[in-house]
Tab-separated table of C-alpha atoms in Angstrom:
chain	number	residue	atom	x	y	z
A	14	UNK	CA	96.851	85.951	104.969
A	15	UNK	CA	99.512	84.380	107.197
A	16	UNK	CA	102.006	81.843	105.875
A	17	UNK	CA	101.891	78.348	107.392
A	18	UNK	CA	105.193	78.835	109.245
A	19	UNK	CA	103.932	82.241	110.438
A	20	UNK	CA	107.002	83.981	109.025
A	21	UNK	CA	105.115	86.422	106.794
A	22	UNK	CA	101.797	88.245	106.828
A	23	UNK	CA	100.218	90.136	103.920
A	24	UNK	CA	97.476	92.723	103.576
A	25	UNK	CA	96.524	93.117	99.911
A	26	UNK	CA	94.133	94.831	97.544
A	27	UNK	CA	94.235	94.442	93.785
A	28	UNK	CA	94.328	92.090	90.830
A	29	UNK	CA	97.408	90.400	89.366
A	30	UNK	CA	96.807	89.963	85.638
A	31	UNK	CA	99.692	87.548	85.070
A	32	UNK	CA	98.917	85.374	88.118
A	33	UNK	CA	98.699	82.101	86.162
A	34	UNK	CA	102.107	82.614	84.571
A	35	UNK	CA	103.686	83.537	87.912
A	36	UNK	CA	102.073	80.580	89.659
A	37	UNK	CA	103.516	78.213	87.055
A	38	UNK	CA	106.962	79.809	87.533
A	39	UNK	CA	106.763	79.365	91.318
A	40	UNK	CA	105.526	75.759	91.102
A	41	UNK	CA	108.555	74.993	88.915
A	42	UNK	CA	110.703	76.508	91.703
A	43	UNK	CA	109.138	74.074	94.199
A	44	UNK	CA	106.504	76.278	95.835
A	45	UNK	CA	103.216	74.637	96.794
A	46	UNK	CA	99.912	76.494	96.794
A	47	UNK	CA	97.068	75.882	99.221
A	48	UNK	CA	94.781	78.535	97.712
A	49	UNK	CA	94.223	80.193	94.379
A	50	UNK	CA	94.614	83.739	95.724
A	51	UNK	CA	96.810	86.620	94.679
A	52	UNK	CA	97.803	86.987	98.341
A	53	UNK	CA	99.466	83.594	98.468
A	54	UNK	CA	101.046	84.161	95.068
A	55	UNK	CA	102.584	87.475	96.169
A	56	UNK	CA	103.885	85.976	99.423
A	57	UNK	CA	105.604	83.131	97.547
A	58	UNK	CA	106.971	85.511	94.922
A	59	UNK	CA	108.295	87.802	97.662
A	60	UNK	CA	109.949	84.836	99.418
A	61	UNK	CA	111.577	83.874	96.118
A	62	UNK	CA	112.663	87.306	94.838
A	63	UNK	CA	112.407	89.734	97.742
A	64	UNK	CA	111.574	93.317	96.710
A	65	UNK	CA	112.395	92.419	93.094
A	66	UNK	CA	109.045	90.609	93.018
A	67	UNK	CA	107.571	93.970	91.976
A	68	UNK	CA	109.261	93.630	88.578
A	69	UNK	CA	107.131	90.543	87.868
A	70	UNK	CA	103.707	91.778	88.977
A	71	UNK	CA	101.327	93.156	86.328
A	72	UNK	CA	98.079	94.811	87.331
A	73	UNK	CA	96.686	97.240	89.882
A	74	UNK	CA	97.742	96.347	93.429
A	75	UNK	CA	98.796	97.632	96.814
A	76	UNK	CA	100.107	95.443	99.591
A	77	UNK	CA	101.978	95.327	102.856
A	78	UNK	CA	104.103	92.366	103.904
A	79	UNK	CA	105.553	91.850	107.347
A	80	UNK	CA	108.546	89.525	107.019
A	81	UNK	CA	109.307	88.197	110.497
A	82	UNK	CA	112.494	86.387	109.404
A	83	UNK	CA	114.081	89.514	107.901
A	84	UNK	CA	112.469	91.829	110.481
A	85	UNK	CA	111.196	93.902	107.580
A	86	UNK	CA	107.968	95.652	106.690
A	87	UNK	CA	107.520	95.966	102.915
A	88	UNK	CA	104.915	98.314	101.399
A	89	UNK	CA	104.341	98.394	97.653
A	90	UNK	CA	101.865	99.407	95.007
A	91	UNK	CA	101.553	99.016	91.258
A	92	UNK	CA	103.846	100.902	88.913
A	93	UNK	CA	101.185	103.409	87.877
A	94	UNK	CA	99.805	104.046	91.355
A	95	UNK	CA	96.318	102.887	90.403
A	96	UNK	CA	95.750	101.398	93.849
A	97	UNK	CA	96.374	104.106	96.446
A	98	UNK	CA	98.634	103.509	99.423
A	99	UNK	CA	99.362	106.114	102.071
A	100	UNK	CA	101.719	105.814	104.999
A	101	UNK	CA	102.814	107.798	108.027
A	102	UNK	CA	105.954	107.260	110.078
A	103	UNK	CA	106.922	109.620	112.836
A	104	UNK	CA	108.043	109.278	116.449
A	105	UNK	CA	107.633	105.498	116.536
A	106	UNK	CA	104.162	105.500	114.980
A	107	UNK	CA	103.765	103.690	111.652
A	108	UNK	CA	100.413	103.669	109.865
A	109	UNK	CA	99.378	102.661	106.357
A	110	UNK	CA	96.025	102.706	104.600
A	111	UNK	CA	94.363	102.868	101.174
A	112	UNK	CA	92.779	106.216	102.095
A	113	UNK	CA	94.443	109.302	103.565
A	114	UNK	CA	91.467	109.939	105.848
A	115	UNK	CA	92.260	106.781	107.818
A	116	UNK	CA	95.663	108.188	108.735
A	117	UNK	CA	94.492	111.775	109.273
A	118	UNK	CA	91.727	110.611	111.621
A	119	UNK	CA	94.239	108.937	113.933
A	120	UNK	CA	94.440	111.113	117.071
A	121	UNK	CA	98.241	110.689	117.274
A	122	UNK	CA	98.791	112.236	113.835
A	123	UNK	CA	99.515	115.959	113.894
A	124	UNK	CA	97.514	117.706	111.180
A	125	UNK	CA	99.816	120.530	110.069
A	126	UNK	CA	99.897	121.705	106.448
A	127	UNK	CA	103.223	122.032	104.665
A	128	UNK	CA	102.778	125.394	102.957
A	129	UNK	CA	105.837	124.896	100.723
A	130	UNK	CA	104.264	121.665	99.439
A	131	UNK	CA	100.967	123.487	98.925
A	132	UNK	CA	102.823	126.133	96.903
A	133	UNK	CA	104.400	123.393	94.759
A	134	UNK	CA	100.974	121.845	94.193
A	135	UNK	CA	99.597	125.070	92.713
A	136	UNK	CA	102.739	126.253	90.915
A	137	UNK	CA	103.828	123.103	89.045
A	138	UNK	CA	100.877	123.173	86.675
A	139	UNK	CA	100.428	119.440	87.203
A	140	UNK	CA	98.452	119.549	90.444
A	141	UNK	CA	100.951	117.364	92.258
A	142	UNK	CA	103.482	117.595	95.042
A	143	UNK	CA	106.919	116.250	94.091
A	144	UNK	CA	108.513	113.694	96.418
A	145	UNK	CA	109.659	113.687	99.146
A	146	UNK	CA	107.136	116.332	100.258
A	147	UNK	CA	103.490	115.734	101.116
A	148	UNK	CA	100.610	118.102	101.846
A	149	UNK	CA	101.177	117.519	105.571
A	150	UNK	CA	104.403	118.056	107.521
């Protein structure tokens, strides 16, 4: 979805459980809605609160917003990580996707395992890799 003034673009997957409450809040702030979609709701909420909009959203979601005015790219997902969101940024290449295979299949992405991260995965007992590491370098 692209805002009318073409200042923001959103790519979104999810469900906002408190959408009606948030829509009412934004209407009281003077925002007008053209659709009844979570995409438009999130864009308006982001315009109103910036990154703090995440504090208001309840439900499983992942989204990316390009904010042309602020020259900012904002990626976010729900607090529990129910909706997956992967990203890659190296040597001027920025990719994001809901599945790791989309990024790994890009020919410009070097597929080199991080053996220290792999060791952490098996030694923590939780089957996870602590941030900021990932399975790939």
